[in-house]
Coordinates of C-alpha atoms in Angstrom, one line a residue:
Chain Y
X1 CA -115.2 54.4 106.6
X2 CA -115.3 51.0 108.5
X3 CA -113.6 49.2 104.9
X4 CA -111.2 51.5 105.1
X5 CA -110.4 51.4 108.5
X6 CA -110.4 48.3 108.3
X7 CA -107.8 48.5 105.0
X8 CA -105.7 50.8 107.1
X9 CA -105.2 48.5 109.8
X10 CA -104.6 45.7 108.3
X11 CA -102.0 47.3 105.6
X12 CA -100.2 49.1 108.9
X13 CA -100.0 45.3 110.6
X14 CA -98.4 43.4 107.3
X15 CA -96.1 46.8 107.3
X16 CA -95.4 46.7 110.7
X17 CA -94.2 42.5 110.8
X18 CA -92.4 43.2 107.8
X19 CA -90.4 45.9 108.7
X20 CA -90.4 44.6 112.2
X21 CA -88.5 41.0 110.5
X22 CA -86.4 43.7 107.9
X23 CA -84.9 45.6 110.6
X24 CA -83.8 42.4 112.4
X25 CA -82.9 40.4 109.2
X26 CA -80.8 43.5 108.0
X27 CA -79.5 44.6 111.6
X28 CA -78.3 40.7 112.3
X29 CA -77.2 40.1 108.8
X30 CA -74.5 43.5 109.1
X31 CA -73.9 42.6 112.3
X32 CA -72.9 39.4 111.8
X33 CA -70.9 40.4 108.2
X34 CA -68.7 42.7 110.6
X35 CA -67.9 39.9 113.4
X36 CA -67.1 37.7 110.4
X37 CA -64.9 40.2 109.1
X38 CA -63.7 40.6 112.6
X39 CA -62.7 37.3 113.6
X40 CA -61.2 36.2 109.8
X41 CA -59.3 39.5 109.3
X42 CA -56.0 37.5 109.0
X43 CA -57.7 35.2 106.5
X44 CA -59.2 37.7 103.9
X45 CA -57.5 41.0 104.4
X46 CA -55.3 41.2 100.8
X47 CA -52.4 42.8 102.3
X48 CA -50.6 43.2 105.6
X49 CA -53.0 46.5 107.3
X50 CA -49.6 48.2 108.5
X51 CA -46.7 47.4 105.3
X52 CA -45.7 50.0 104.1
X53 CA -45.2 49.6 99.8
X54 CA -43.3 52.7 98.5
X55 CA -43.8 52.2 94.7
X56 CA -47.8 52.2 95.8
X57 CA -48.5 55.5 97.1
X58 CA -51.7 57.4 97.4
X59 CA -53.4 55.1 94.7
X60 CA -56.8 55.7 93.5
X61 CA -59.6 52.4 93.9
X62 CA -58.2 49.7 91.7
X63 CA -58.5 46.0 91.1
X64 CA -55.9 45.4 93.1
X65 CA -56.8 47.7 95.8
X66 CA -60.2 48.0 95.7
X67 CA -60.3 50.7 98.3
X68 CA -57.3 52.6 97.3
X69 CA -53.9 53.0 98.9
X70 CA -52.9 55.6 101.5
X71 CA -50.3 58.2 101.8
X72 CA -47.9 55.1 102.5
X73 CA -48.6 52.8 100.4
X74 CA -50.9 50.7 103.0
X75 CA -54.4 48.8 101.3
X76 CA -57.4 50.9 102.9
X77 CA -59.5 47.6 102.1
X78 CA -57.0 45.7 104.2
X79 CA -57.2 48.3 107.1
X80 CA -60.9 48.7 107.2
X81 CA -61.1 44.8 107.7
X82 CA -58.6 44.6 110.5
X83 CA -60.0 47.6 111.7
X84 CA -63.3 45.7 112.1
X85 CA -61.7 44.0 115.6
X86 CA -60.6 47.4 117.3
X87 CA -64.2 49.1 116.3
X88 CA -66.1 46.6 118.0
X89 CA -64.2 46.1 120.7
X90 CA -64.0 50.0 121.6
X91 CA -68.4 49.4 121.2
X92 CA -68.4 46.0 123.4
X93 CA -66.1 47.2 126.2
X94 CA -67.5 50.4 126.2
X95 CA -71.4 49.2 126.4
X96 CA -70.6 46.2 128.7
X97 CA -69.0 48.0 131.8
X98 CA -71.9 50.5 131.9
X99 CA -74.5 48.3 131.7
X100 CA -73.9 45.9 134.9
X101 CA -72.7 48.8 137.0
X102 CA -76.0 51.0 136.1
X103 CA -78.1 47.5 136.1
X104 CA -77.1 47.4 139.6
X105 CA -77.1 50.9 141.0
X106 CA -80.7 51.0 139.7
X107 CA -82.0 48.1 141.2
X108 CA -80.5 48.9 144.2
X109 CA -81.8 52.3 144.3
X110 CA -85.6 51.8 143.1
X111 CA -85.9 48.5 145.4
X112 CA -84.7 50.4 148.9
X113 CA -86.3 53.9 148.0
X114 CA -85.7 56.6 150.6
X115 CA -82.3 58.2 151.8
X116 CA -80.7 55.4 149.2
X117 CA -82.8 56.5 146.5
X118 CA -82.7 60.3 146.6
X119 CA -79.0 60.3 146.9
X120 CA -78.7 58.3 143.9
X121 CA -80.6 60.6 142.4
X122 CA -78.4 63.5 143.5
X123 CA -75.4 61.8 141.9
X124 CA -77.2 60.6 138.8
X125 CA -78.0 65.0 138.7
X126 CA -75.0 65.4 139.1
X127 CA -73.2 63.1 136.3
X128 CA -75.9 64.4 133.8
X129 CA -74.8 68.1 134.2
X130 CA -71.0 67.0 134.2
X131 CA -69.8 67.4 131.0
X132 CA -68.7 64.5 129.3
X133 CA -65.7 66.1 127.0
X134 CA -63.6 67.2 130.0
X135 CA -64.0 64.0 131.9
X136 CA -62.9 62.5 128.9
X137 CA -59.8 64.5 128.3
X138 CA -59.0 64.8 131.8
X139 CA -59.1 61.1 132.8
X140 CA -56.8 60.3 129.5
X141 CA -54.4 63.5 130.8
X142 CA -53.9 62.0 134.3
X143 CA -53.7 58.0 132.8
X144 CA -52.1 58.7 129.0
X145 CA -53.4 58.6 125.5
X146 CA -55.2 54.9 125.2
X147 CA -58.6 53.0 124.7
X148 CA -57.9 52.0 128.2
X149 CA -59.0 55.9 129.9
X150 CA -61.8 55.7 127.1
X151 CA -63.0 52.8 128.4
X152 CA -62.5 54.2 132.0
X153 CA -64.4 57.6 131.0
X154 CA -67.2 55.4 129.4
X155 CA -67.7 53.1 132.4
X156 CA -68.3 56.2 134.6
X157 CA -70.2 58.5 133.2
X158 CA -72.4 56.0 130.8
X159 CA -74.1 53.7 133.7
X160 CA -76.3 56.1 134.3
X161 CA -78.7 55.9 131.5
X162 CA -79.3 52.1 132.5
X163 CA -79.6 52.9 136.4
X164 CA -82.9 55.2 135.3
X165 CA -84.3 53.0 133.0
X166 CA -83.8 50.2 135.9
X167 CA -84.9 52.5 138.9
X168 CA -88.5 53.7 136.7
X169 CA -89.1 50.1 136.2
X170 CA -88.1 48.6 139.4
X171 CA -90.2 51.5 141.5
X172 CA -93.7 49.9 139.6
X173 CA -92.9 46.3 139.7
X174 CA -91.7 46.3 143.6
X175 CA -95.5 46.8 144.9
X176 CA -97.0 44.1 141.9
X177 CA -98.6 41.3 143.3
X178 CA -96.1 38.8 142.9
X179 CA -93.6 41.0 144.3
X180 CA -95.6 41.3 147.3
X181 CA -95.7 37.5 147.0
X182 CA -92.5 37.3 147.7
X183 CA -91.7 39.1 150.4
X184 CA -94.3 36.8 152.0
X185 CA -92.8 34.1 151.4
X186 CA -89.6 35.1 153.2
X187 CA -87.5 35.8 150.7
X188 CA -84.0 37.5 150.7
X189 CA -84.2 40.7 149.5
X190 CA -81.2 40.0 146.9
X191 CA -83.1 37.0 145.9
X192 CA -86.8 39.9 145.1
X193 CA -84.3 42.1 143.7
X194 CA -82.6 39.8 141.4
X195 CA -84.3 37.1 140.5
X196 CA -87.7 38.5 140.8
X197 CA -87.8 42.3 139.8
X198 CA -84.7 42.3 137.6
X199 CA -85.4 40.0 134.8
X200 CA -89.2 42.1 134.3
X201 CA -87.4 45.3 134.5
X202 CA -84.9 44.7 132.1
X203 CA -86.1 45.1 128.7
X204 CA -85.5 49.0 128.4
X205 CA -81.5 48.5 129.2
X206 CA -81.5 45.7 126.3
X207 CA -83.2 47.9 123.8
X208 CA -80.6 50.8 125.0
X209 CA -77.7 48.7 124.9
X210 CA -77.7 49.0 121.2
X211 CA -78.5 53.2 120.8
X212 CA -76.3 53.3 123.6
X213 CA -73.5 51.4 121.1
X214 CA -73.8 53.9 118.3
X215 CA -73.1 56.7 121.0
X216 CA -69.7 54.4 122.5
X217 CA -68.5 53.6 118.8
X218 CA -69.1 57.3 117.5
X219 CA -67.2 58.5 120.1
X220 CA -64.5 55.9 120.9
X221 CA -64.0 56.6 116.7
X222 CA -63.7 60.8 117.8
X223 CA -61.7 59.7 120.2
X224 CA -59.0 58.5 118.5
X225 CA -59.8 60.8 115.5
X226 CA -59.0 63.7 117.9
X227 CA -55.0 61.1 118.9
X228 CA -56.3 60.7 122.1
X229 CA -57.3 56.9 121.5
X230 CA -55.8 54.2 119.4
X231 CA -52.2 55.1 118.6
X232 CA -50.4 54.7 114.8
X233 CA -49.7 52.8 113.0
X234 CA -53.0 50.4 114.7
X235 CA -55.5 50.3 111.9
X236 CA -58.5 52.0 113.6
X237 CA -61.4 54.3 111.3
X238 CA -61.5 57.0 113.4
X239 CA -57.5 57.3 113.4
X240 CA -57.5 56.2 109.7
X241 CA -60.0 59.2 109.0
X242 CA -57.6 61.6 111.1
X243 CA -54.4 59.9 108.8
X244 CA -56.5 60.9 105.4
X245 CA -57.8 64.4 106.0
X246 CA -54.1 66.2 104.7
X247 CA -55.1 64.5 101.7
X248 CA -59.0 64.8 101.8
X249 CA -58.6 67.0 98.8
X250 CA -56.7 64.9 96.0
X251 CA -57.1 61.3 97.9
X252 CA -60.7 61.1 99.2
X253 CA -60.8 57.6 99.5
X254 CA -58.3 57.3 102.7
X255 CA -61.3 59.0 104.8
X256 CA -63.9 58.0 102.9
X257 CA -63.7 54.0 103.4
X258 CA -62.9 53.9 107.5
X259 CA -66.1 56.2 107.8
X260 CA -68.7 54.8 105.5
X261 CA -67.8 51.0 107.7
X262 CA -68.4 53.3 110.7
X263 CA -71.9 54.8 109.6
X264 CA -72.8 50.9 108.4
X265 CA -71.5 49.1 111.7
X266 CA -74.1 52.1 113.5
X267 CA -76.7 51.1 111.5
X268 CA -76.8 47.6 112.2
X269 CA -76.6 48.2 116.0
X270 CA -79.7 50.9 115.8
X271 CA -81.4 48.7 113.1
X272 CA -81.4 46.1 115.6
X273 CA -81.9 48.2 119.0
X274 CA -85.6 49.3 116.2
X275 CA -86.3 45.7 115.9
X276 CA -85.6 44.6 119.5
X277 CA -87.9 47.3 120.6
X278 CA -90.7 46.0 118.2
X279 CA -90.2 42.2 119.6
X280 CA -89.9 43.1 123.7
X281 CA -92.7 45.9 123.2
X282 CA -90.3 48.8 125.1
X283 CA -91.0 52.2 123.2
X284 CA -89.2 55.5 123.8
Chain K
X1 CA -99.4 80.4 138.1
X2 CA -100.1 77.9 140.6
X3 CA -98.1 75.4 137.8
X4 CA -95.0 77.8 137.6
X5 CA -94.3 77.4 141.0
X6 CA -91.3 74.7 140.3
X7 CA -89.4 78.0 138.7
X8 CA -88.6 79.2 142.4
X9 CA -87.5 76.3 143.9
X10 CA -85.8 74.7 140.8
X11 CA -82.8 77.1 141.0
X12 CA -82.1 75.7 145.0
X13 CA -81.4 71.8 143.3
X14 CA -79.3 73.2 140.9
X15 CA -76.9 74.0 143.9
X16 CA -75.7 71.2 145.6
X17 CA -75.2 69.5 141.4
X18 CA -72.5 72.3 140.7
X19 CA -71.4 72.2 144.0
X20 CA -70.9 68.2 143.0
X21 CA -69.2 69.4 139.5
X22 CA -67.1 71.9 140.9
X23 CA -65.1 68.9 143.7
X24 CA -64.7 67.1 140.5
X25 CA -62.8 69.3 138.1
X26 CA -60.9 70.5 140.9
X27 CA -59.8 67.2 141.8
X28 CA -60.1 65.8 138.0
X29 CA -57.4 68.7 137.2
X30 CA -55.4 68.1 139.8
X31 CA -54.4 64.5 139.3
X32 CA -52.7 65.7 136.3
X33 CA -49.4 64.7 136.3
X34 CA -47.0 67.4 135.6
X35 CA -46.3 70.7 137.4
X36 CA -48.1 74.2 135.3
X37 CA -45.4 76.1 136.6
X38 CA -42.6 73.8 134.6
X39 CA -45.5 73.9 131.8
X40 CA -45.2 77.1 131.6
X41 CA -41.7 78.2 131.8
X42 CA -40.1 75.0 130.7
X43 CA -37.9 72.6 131.4
X44 CA -34.8 74.4 131.6
X45 CA -36.6 77.0 134.9
X46 CA -34.7 77.8 138.1
X47 CA -36.6 76.3 141.0
X48 CA -36.5 79.7 142.3
X49 CA -38.8 80.7 139.0
X50 CA -41.0 77.8 139.5
X51 CA -41.5 78.7 142.8
X52 CA -42.1 82.4 142.5
X53 CA -45.0 81.0 140.0
X54 CA -46.5 78.7 142.5
X55 CA -46.9 81.3 144.8
X56 CA -48.4 83.9 142.3
X57 CA -51.0 81.9 141.2
X58 CA -51.5 79.8 144.9
X59 CA -50.3 76.5 143.5
X60 CA -48.0 76.4 146.8
X61 CA -51.0 76.3 149.2
X62 CA -52.5 72.7 150.4
X63 CA -55.3 71.4 148.4
X64 CA -58.6 72.4 150.5
X65 CA -57.0 75.7 150.9
X66 CA -57.1 76.3 147.2
X67 CA -60.3 75.1 146.5
X68 CA -61.9 77.3 149.6
X69 CA -60.0 80.4 147.3
X70 CA -61.3 78.5 144.0
X71 CA -65.5 78.5 145.5
X72 CA -64.7 81.8 147.3
X73 CA -63.9 83.4 143.7
X74 CA -66.3 81.8 142.2
X75 CA -68.2 83.7 145.0
X76 CA -67.7 86.8 143.9
X77 CA -67.6 86.4 140.1
X78 CA -63.8 84.8 140.1
X79 CA -62.6 82.2 138.3
X80 CA -58.7 82.8 138.6
X81 CA -56.4 83.5 136.1
X82 CA -55.1 81.4 133.5
X83 CA -51.8 80.4 133.9
X84 CA -51.3 80.4 129.5
X85 CA -52.8 83.1 128.6
X86 CA -52.3 85.4 131.7
X87 CA -55.8 87.4 131.8
X88 CA -59.2 86.9 134.1
X89 CA -60.3 83.4 133.1
X90 CA -64.0 84.9 132.9
X91 CA -62.3 87.5 130.8
X92 CA -60.6 84.2 128.4
X93 CA -63.9 82.6 128.3
X94 CA -66.1 85.5 127.3
X95 CA -63.4 86.3 124.0
X96 CA -64.3 82.3 123.2
X97 CA -67.9 81.7 124.3
X98 CA -69.1 83.6 120.9
X99 CA -68.4 81.3 118.4
X100 CA -69.6 78.2 120.3
X101 CA -72.8 79.6 121.3
X102 CA -73.7 80.7 117.4
X103 CA -72.5 77.1 116.6
X104 CA -75.3 75.6 118.7
X105 CA -77.8 78.0 118.0
X106 CA -77.2 77.6 114.1
X107 CA -77.3 73.8 114.3
X108 CA -80.7 73.2 116.7
X109 CA -82.6 75.3 114.0
X110 CA -81.0 73.9 110.8
X111 CA -81.9 70.7 112.7
X112 CA -85.3 71.8 113.3
X113 CA -85.6 73.2 110.0
X114 CA -84.6 69.8 108.5
X115 CA -86.6 66.9 111.0
X116 CA -89.9 69.7 110.9
X117 CA -90.9 68.8 106.9
X118 CA -88.9 65.0 107.3
X119 CA -90.9 64.2 110.4
X120 CA -94.3 65.2 109.2
X121 CA -94.2 63.7 106.1
X122 CA -93.3 60.7 107.5
X123 CA -96.3 60.8 109.8
X124 CA -99.1 61.7 107.4
X125 CA -97.7 58.7 105.4
X126 CA -97.3 56.2 108.0
X127 CA -96.1 53.2 106.3
X128 CA -95.4 54.2 103.0
X129 CA -92.9 54.7 101.0
X130 CA -91.8 58.2 102.3
X131 CA -91.9 57.3 105.6
X132 CA -90.1 54.0 104.8
X133 CA -87.6 56.2 103.6
X134 CA -87.9 59.2 106.5
X135 CA -87.1 55.8 108.5
X136 CA -83.8 54.6 106.9
X137 CA -82.1 58.2 106.2
X138 CA -82.5 59.1 109.9
X139 CA -82.0 55.8 111.4
X140 CA -78.5 55.8 109.4
X141 CA -78.2 59.7 110.5
X142 CA -77.7 58.7 113.9
X143 CA -74.5 56.7 113.0
X144 CA -73.0 59.4 111.4
X145 CA -69.5 60.6 112.9
X146 CA -69.3 64.0 112.6
X147 CA -65.4 64.2 112.2
X148 CA -65.8 62.6 109.1
X149 CA -69.2 63.7 108.1
X150 CA -67.2 67.1 108.0
X151 CA -64.7 66.3 105.5
X152 CA -67.1 65.2 103.5
X153 CA -69.0 67.8 102.9
X154 CA -65.9 69.5 102.7
X155 CA -64.8 67.8 99.8
X156 CA -68.5 68.3 98.0
X157 CA -69.6 72.3 99.1
X158 CA -65.9 73.5 99.4
X159 CA -64.0 71.5 97.2
X160 CA -66.3 70.5 94.4
X161 CA -69.1 73.2 94.7
X162 CA -66.5 76.2 96.1
X163 CA -69.7 77.4 98.3
X164 CA -68.7 77.7 102.0
X165 CA -64.7 78.2 103.7
X166 CA -63.1 75.5 105.2
X167 CA -61.9 77.0 108.4
X168 CA -61.7 79.9 110.2
X169 CA -64.7 82.3 111.6
X170 CA -64.9 86.1 110.8
X171 CA -65.5 89.5 111.8
X172 CA -69.4 90.7 110.9
X173 CA -72.2 88.8 111.0
X174 CA -72.9 87.4 107.7
X175 CA -69.1 86.1 107.3
X176 CA -69.7 84.6 111.0
X177 CA -72.7 82.7 109.5
X178 CA -70.9 81.8 105.8
X179 CA -68.0 80.4 108.0
X180 CA -70.5 78.4 110.3
X181 CA -72.6 76.9 107.6
X182 CA -70.6 73.4 107.2
X183 CA -70.2 73.1 110.6
X184 CA -73.6 73.7 111.7
X185 CA -74.6 71.9 109.0
X186 CA -72.7 68.6 110.1
X187 CA -73.8 68.7 113.7
X188 CA -77.5 69.6 112.7
X189 CA -77.3 66.4 110.6
X190 CA -76.5 64.2 112.8
X191 CA -79.0 66.2 115.1
X192 CA -81.9 66.0 113.1
X193 CA -81.6 62.5 113.0
X194 CA -82.7 62.7 116.2
X195 CA -84.7 64.8 116.2
X196 CA -86.8 63.2 113.5
X197 CA -87.2 60.3 115.3
X198 CA -88.8 61.4 118.3
X199 CA -91.2 63.9 116.5
X200 CA -91.8 61.0 114.1
X201 CA -93.2 58.7 116.7
X202 CA -94.6 61.6 118.7
X203 CA -97.2 62.5 115.9
X204 CA -97.7 59.4 115.2
X205 CA -99.2 58.9 118.7
X206 CA -101.3 62.2 118.5
X207 CA -102.4 61.6 114.8
X208 CA -103.9 58.7 116.9
X209 CA -105.8 60.5 119.4
X210 CA -108.3 61.8 120.7
X211 CA -108.3 65.1 120.7
X212 CA -107.5 64.6 116.7
X213 CA -110.5 62.6 116.3
X214 CA -112.9 64.6 118.1
X215 CA -111.6 67.3 115.4
X216 CA -112.0 65.5 113.0
X217 CA -115.5 64.7 113.9
X218 CA -116.5 68.3 113.6
X219 CA -115.5 68.3 110.1
X220 CA -112.1 70.1 110.4
X221 CA -110.0 68.9 107.0
X222 CA -107.2 67.1 108.0
X223 CA -104.1 69.5 107.4
X224 CA -105.7 71.8 110.0
X225 CA -106.2 69.1 112.5
X226 CA -102.6 68.5 112.3
X227 CA -101.0 72.0 112.4
X228 CA -102.9 73.3 115.1
X229 CA -103.4 70.0 117.4
X230 CA -100.6 67.4 116.3
X231 CA -98.0 69.3 115.7
X232 CA -98.1 71.7 119.3
X233 CA -98.8 68.1 121.2
X234 CA -96.0 66.5 119.4
X235 CA -93.4 69.5 120.5
X236 CA -93.0 68.5 124.5
X237 CA -91.3 65.4 123.7
X238 CA -89.2 66.6 121.2
X239 CA -88.3 69.8 123.6
X240 CA -87.1 67.7 126.2
X241 CA -84.8 65.6 123.9
X242 CA -82.9 68.7 122.8
X243 CA -82.8 69.8 126.4
X244 CA -81.5 66.2 127.3
X245 CA -79.1 66.0 124.7
X246 CA -77.5 69.4 124.9
X247 CA -74.7 68.4 127.0
X248 CA -73.6 65.7 124.4
X249 CA -73.9 68.5 121.7
X250 CA -71.7 71.1 123.5
X251 CA -69.4 67.6 123.6
X252 CA -70.0 67.6 119.6
X253 CA -68.9 71.1 118.5
X254 CA -65.3 70.7 120.4
X255 CA -64.6 67.9 118.2
X256 CA -66.3 70.3 114.7
X257 CA -64.3 73.3 116.5
X258 CA -61.2 71.1 115.9
X259 CA -62.3 70.0 112.3
X260 CA -63.1 73.9 111.1
X261 CA -60.5 75.5 113.3
X262 CA -63.6 77.4 114.8
X263 CA -62.2 79.5 117.3
X264 CA -64.5 77.7 120.1
X265 CA -64.6 77.0 123.9
X266 CA -63.8 73.4 123.1
X267 CA -60.6 74.6 121.2
X268 CA -60.1 76.7 124.8
X269 CA -61.0 73.5 126.6
X270 CA -58.6 70.8 125.3
X271 CA -55.2 73.4 125.0
X272 CA -55.8 74.4 128.7
X273 CA -56.2 70.2 130.1
X274 CA -53.2 69.6 127.8
X275 CA -51.2 72.3 129.4
X276 CA -52.5 71.8 132.9
X277 CA -53.9 75.3 133.6
X278 CA -56.0 74.2 136.0
X279 CA -57.9 77.3 136.1
X280 CA -59.3 77.5 132.7
X281 CA -60.4 74.0 132.8
X282 CA -61.9 74.7 136.3
X283 CA -64.1 78.2 135.0
X284 CA -64.7 76.1 131.3
X285 CA -66.1 73.0 133.1
X286 CA -68.2 76.0 135.2
X287 CA -69.8 77.1 132.5
X288 CA -70.4 74.3 130.3
X289 CA -72.6 72.6 133.9
X290 CA -74.3 75.8 134.1
X291 CA -75.3 76.1 130.5
X292 CA -76.6 72.6 130.7
X293 CA -78.7 73.3 134.2
X294 CA -79.8 76.0 132.8
X295 CA -81.0 74.6 129.2
X296 CA -82.9 72.0 131.2
X297 CA -84.2 74.6 133.2
X298 CA -85.9 76.6 130.5
X299 CA -87.0 73.4 128.6
X300 CA -89.0 73.0 132.0
X301 CA -90.6 75.7 131.5
X302 CA -91.0 75.8 128.1
X303 CA -92.7 72.7 128.7
X304 CA -94.9 73.8 130.9
X305 CA -96.1 76.8 128.7
X306 CA -96.8 74.9 125.4
X307 CA -98.4 72.1 127.8
X308 CA -100.9 73.2 129.9
X309 CA -101.5 69.7 131.1
X310 CA -98.2 69.3 132.6
X311 CA -97.3 69.9 136.2
X312 CA -93.4 69.5 137.6

């Protein structure tokens, strides 16, 4: 019994070490690949992403067009490569603002408590129950289609998750010995909040950034798919899927490759999130 | 019975939430540029005709008064009249609620049917090949864009195998379920990835718990330990996960409804927003919000029932 138990624990810890660093390596490698593709798009894309070639319409994947061409004769591979720029930008901007806003508000609510915290939690309740799509579509109807409307909607809603994570941590940490010591040393509230408490409270949010990036990427691509985000002829993965939809039965490659790119970029974020969670000791 | 006391006072907390949502929706919809009367009558309408429509729908009143009427109507169980469809908003929603509701229910059921065996296999063979496979598949599954997955399922199941219809809804229950097969599979594949990850983690945690160890010590076979002790203890986090995700799920159905041309609430909402059909947008938003609040409430009740240790 004890022998088998030891063997079990050795094999799981080996597995763990391997799994942790494997997902870190693969996730970071994939993300680096996409970032390089975005930066070097003009150098590595074989064709211009928006130039239409009338004599090369709807061609299946071949040596000269590895991902085929669409109904305008545009090279899908080149469009997928250029699309990396926009979709990475969607994931980045769509996460950064909610992260900053949510972390600040969560820290303040958790630290001050009382009325501030009560009001804060009521607002969180309202936003959590608010149908995101109503907000998203209304903002697009007010400001017009485009990514700016999308980023604003994400910032208005997305901060809630970060704020809740940070607030829960701050509530615990503000009673810890080092926080009490900092108070007795006469440090200012700002200094205690942002220099002492926040760095210890932020691990969960950092891990959540990666899962959030997946959600934001999928939402941004979906909005563009509905025709309300990125506008044609720009190369973005979601809109490419929408453009290929009428030809889905005859020319599958137009929709297949852009969608697959979304899956792989999302996979990279998820793997990084898992690895980061293990490294920082954060578990859902 | 003491543990169920929250059932009495929790609904009181819903009121401020729903009140807040009604104000935000009201303001948002009225910020949309364009006049509903003009959308309805077209660009060549005479000013008198527009004025008449505005008066008929109360659009000439001051904003605060319009909001007051909206709340007053809501108190009487009315939501006003659709400008575009010219019928009562609640009746309009009633005709559209079924496909969305069916889609949500079938997707949740399907995703549990997928996630339960996957996570059970993974958790009982933790770290071994089946577990690694489940982990990779579920991690990848989270990132599948629903609109793309829908098209891929159409290529495979409708075009190649000719098994399921590509769009529409149907009239009888079997017909409806047949039409819902691909839409709910689309939602379920994404949802089951999330559920599998949560269930697997919870199962691994309870496999190591004292309850499981004690059951094993009493000589209980591992399979019974699993089904009788581990599984029930793993359900609580998953129920809460499903409840938290319900808003996201309702949002996701809009995309799936539009790919498969299902005549549900999502399509109604998209059309209403872009034709400035104020009353319909408000109505749909309130119904979505109530559904979210209600489902979270139900999840709390289920949690307390399933797990006697939880106190709310």
